[in-house]
Amino acid sequence: MTVLVYAEHDNQELKPATLATITAGLAIDSDVHVLVAGANAKAVADSASQVVGVSKVLLADSPAFANQLAENVAPLVANLAPAYSHILAPATTTGKNFLPRVSALLDVNMVSDITKVIDTNTFERPIYAGNAIATVQNTESKIIATVRTTAFDLANATGGSAVVENVSAGDDAGKSSFVKEELAVSARPELTSASIIVSGGRALASGENFTKYIEPLADKLGGAVGASRAAVDAGFVPNDLQVGQTGKIVAPNLYIAVGISGAIQHLAGMKDSKTIVAINTDPEAPIASVADYFLEADYQVAVPELTAKL
Ligand SMILES: Cc1cc2nc3c(=O)[nH]c(=O)nc-3n(C[C@H](O)[C@H](O)[C@H](O)COP(=O)(O)OP(=O)(O)OC[C@H]3O[C@@H](n4cnc5c(N)ncnc54)[C@H](O)[C@@H]3O)c2cc1C
């Protein structure tokens, strides 16, 4: 058995999601290879080769993979598949985009969003927005799965010495083209990899209040800013800050929920956080059921006090 892990990267840096997916791969078998599909991505392959537990890195370097379009990546992975018993990708937008195509090309079913490896073909995954955990056994000859990266520890990024092998990269499938991307520029850490997150909810009432209350606290803590869907839908902050079932899944060391009630769809995205602090005027708010520390207070008073004391 050999496990192939698809690397999440931006052609320059290996993303932490890859390290968590490698840990999931190592829980299946000790022979883990990493595929880096990118353009001018040699530095990424070199980083992947340092990860402890990785025995080989495959580098598919081509302009066709510059933006990792699913239509180009899927045939590449399907072509490499015969050598592998398992193919894993992080359950990120990239992984969720191309891996179902690989599974269709190989005519095998896939398992989405695994949170635990029980044995080589049995996995746990959350269902009903995380309210139940399903144990899924896949009897396919080849296992294709996305990995919920917050459920696995990060593999050590240094200390390994895998070989890097170039693989025939393949051409542009010509089915899609990259037009543009607009990325929010922020000096704060990225939401899914931040170790501290301060999130605001509907109670913030405006974008100005995010700037006035949430951002200074996040900056004092060196954390990221998150939000509930109610805050996003109301236009207080952009939707890439949304945490939850239809937003980002996060599991930081510290999650501070300010004026967020804790609807199940929000909890689905953050309840695995190591320490949860809630600041809310309503002690009956559902967030209290998952909070390690609950401060019954008006955020307009409590948050500036907390920020000043840090
Ligand atoms: C299919 C589906 C998917 C969804 N996906 C998501 C998702 O991904 N993420 C998500 O967040 N939601 C999601 N939702 C929406 C979710 O159901 C809730 O509506 C939403 O999370 C509520 O946001 P909120 O907690 O900010 O607002 P509210 O529920 O209105 O809560 C506001 C809280 O602020 C408190 N408060 C009020 N004033 C103050 C004050 N001055 N100081 C301190 N506290 C105060 C209140 O006591 C209350 O608890 C989804 C819903 C559906 C149906």
PDB file of N, CA and C in Angstrom, residues 64 69-76 78 101-102 104-105 171-179:
ATOM      1  N   ALA A  64       0.200  24.579 -17.005  1.00  0.00           N
ATOM      2  CA  ALA A  64      -1.190  24.100 -16.939  1.00  0.00           C
ATOM      3  C   ALA A  64      -1.685  23.987 -15.497  1.00  0.00           C
ATOM      4  N   LEU A  69      -6.366  24.269 -11.771  1.00  0.00           N
ATOM      5  CA  LEU A  69      -7.742  24.092 -12.236  1.00  0.00           C
ATOM      6  C   LEU A  69      -8.091  22.606 -12.171  1.00  0.00           C
ATOM      7  N   ALA A  70      -9.278  22.324 -11.670  1.00  0.00           N
ATOM      8  CA  ALA A  70      -9.682  20.923 -11.457  1.00  0.00           C
ATOM      9  C   ALA A  70      -9.633  20.130 -12.756  1.00  0.00           C
ATOM     10  N   GLU A  71      -9.982  20.775 -13.875  1.00  0.00           N
ATOM     11  CA  GLU A  71     -10.038  20.070 -15.163  1.00  0.00           C
ATOM     12  C   GLU A  71      -8.649  19.619 -15.611  1.00  0.00           C
ATOM     13  N   ASN A  72      -7.607  20.304 -15.135  1.00  0.00           N
ATOM     14  CA  ASN A  72      -6.243  19.904 -15.489  1.00  0.00           C
ATOM     15  C   ASN A  72      -5.644  18.946 -14.457  1.00  0.00           C
ATOM     16  N   VAL A  73      -5.953  19.193 -13.197  1.00  0.00           N
ATOM     17  CA  VAL A  73      -5.348  18.388 -12.134  1.00  0.00           C
ATOM     18  C   VAL A  73      -5.936  16.975 -12.097  1.00  0.00           C
ATOM     19  N   ALA A  74      -7.251  16.865 -12.321  1.00  0.00           N
ATOM     20  CA  ALA A  74      -7.903  15.551 -12.174  1.00  0.00           C
ATOM     21  C   ALA A  74      -7.299  14.480 -13.091  1.00  0.00           C
ATOM     22  N   PRO A  75      -7.082  14.750 -14.395  1.00  0.00           N
ATOM     23  CA  PRO A  75      -6.478  13.703 -15.219  1.00  0.00           C
ATOM     24  C   PRO A  75      -5.056  13.353 -14.792  1.00  0.00           C
ATOM     25  N   LEU A  76      -4.310  14.348 -14.319  1.00  0.00           N
ATOM     26  CA  LEU A  76      -2.951  14.070 -13.825  1.00  0.00           C
ATOM     27  C   LEU A  76      -3.002  13.063 -12.679  1.00  0.00           C
ATOM     28  N   ALA A  78      -5.474  11.072 -11.831  1.00  0.00           N
ATOM     29  CA  ALA A  78      -6.035   9.782 -12.288  1.00  0.00           C
ATOM     30  C   ALA A  78      -4.956   8.952 -12.992  1.00  0.00           C
ATOM     31  N   ARG A 101     -13.717  14.609  -9.296  1.00  0.00           N
ATOM     32  CA  ARG A 101     -13.473  14.315 -10.722  1.00  0.00           C
ATOM     33  C   ARG A 101     -12.546  13.121 -10.860  1.00  0.00           C
ATOM     34  N   VAL A 102     -11.543  13.041  -9.958  1.00  0.00           N
ATOM     35  CA  VAL A 102     -10.628  11.887  -9.998  1.00  0.00           C
ATOM     36  C   VAL A 102     -11.430  10.620  -9.733  1.00  0.00           C
ATOM     37  N   ALA A 104     -14.535  10.097 -10.257  1.00  0.00           N
ATOM     38  CA  ALA A 104     -15.376   9.773 -11.423  1.00  0.00           C
ATOM     39  C   ALA A 104     -14.525   9.165 -12.547  1.00  0.00           C
ATOM     40  N   LEU A 105     -13.351   9.733 -12.775  1.00  0.00           N
ATOM     41  CA  LEU A 105     -12.479   9.201 -13.839  1.00  0.00           C
ATOM     42  C   LEU A 105     -12.070   7.757 -13.545  1.00  0.00           C
ATOM     43  N   ASP A 171      -0.896  18.172 -20.285  1.00  0.00           N
ATOM     44  CA  ASP A 171      -1.221  19.450 -20.923  1.00  0.00           C
ATOM     45  C   ASP A 171      -2.457  20.081 -20.305  1.00  0.00           C
ATOM     46  N   ASP A 172      -2.692  21.293 -20.765  1.00  0.00           N
ATOM     47  CA  ASP A 172      -3.925  21.968 -20.401  1.00  0.00           C
ATOM     48  C   ASP A 172      -5.077  21.210 -21.069  1.00  0.00           C
ATOM     49  N   ALA A 173      -6.077  20.821 -20.269  1.00  0.00           N
ATOM     50  CA  ALA A 173      -7.201  20.066 -20.830  1.00  0.00           C
ATOM     51  C   ALA A 173      -8.041  20.929 -21.762  1.00  0.00           C
ATOM     52  N   GLY A 174      -7.857  22.236 -21.670  1.00  0.00           N
ATOM     53  CA  GLY A 174      -8.563  23.141 -22.575  1.00  0.00           C
ATOM     54  C   GLY A 174     -10.048  23.275 -22.273  1.00  0.00           C
ATOM     55  N   LYS A 175     -10.454  22.823 -21.086  1.00  0.00           N
ATOM     56  CA  LYS A 175     -11.887  22.881 -20.749  1.00  0.00           C
ATOM     57  C   LYS A 175     -12.236  24.100 -19.907  1.00  0.00           C
ATOM     58  N   SER A 176     -11.216  24.708 -19.321  1.00  0.00           N
ATOM     59  CA  SER A 176     -11.479  25.854 -18.457  1.00  0.00           C
ATOM     60  C   SER A 176     -10.273  26.765 -18.515  1.00  0.00           C
ATOM     61  N   SER A 177     -10.470  28.004 -18.146  1.00  0.00           N
ATOM     62  CA  SER A 177      -9.316  28.887 -18.093  1.00  0.00           C
ATOM     63  C   SER A 177      -9.431  29.779 -16.866  1.00  0.00           C
ATOM     64  N   PHE A 178      -8.279  30.182 -16.395  1.00  0.00           N
ATOM     65  CA  PHE A 178      -8.231  31.021 -15.209  1.00  0.00           C
ATOM     66  C   PHE A 178      -8.409  32.476 -15.625  1.00  0.00           C
ATOM     67  N   VAL A 179      -9.360  33.164 -15.027  1.00  0.00           N
ATOM     68  CA  VAL A 179      -9.610  34.560 -15.406  1.00  0.00           C
ATOM     69  C   VAL A 179      -8.917  35.509 -14.428  1.00  0.00           C
TER      70      VAL A 179
END
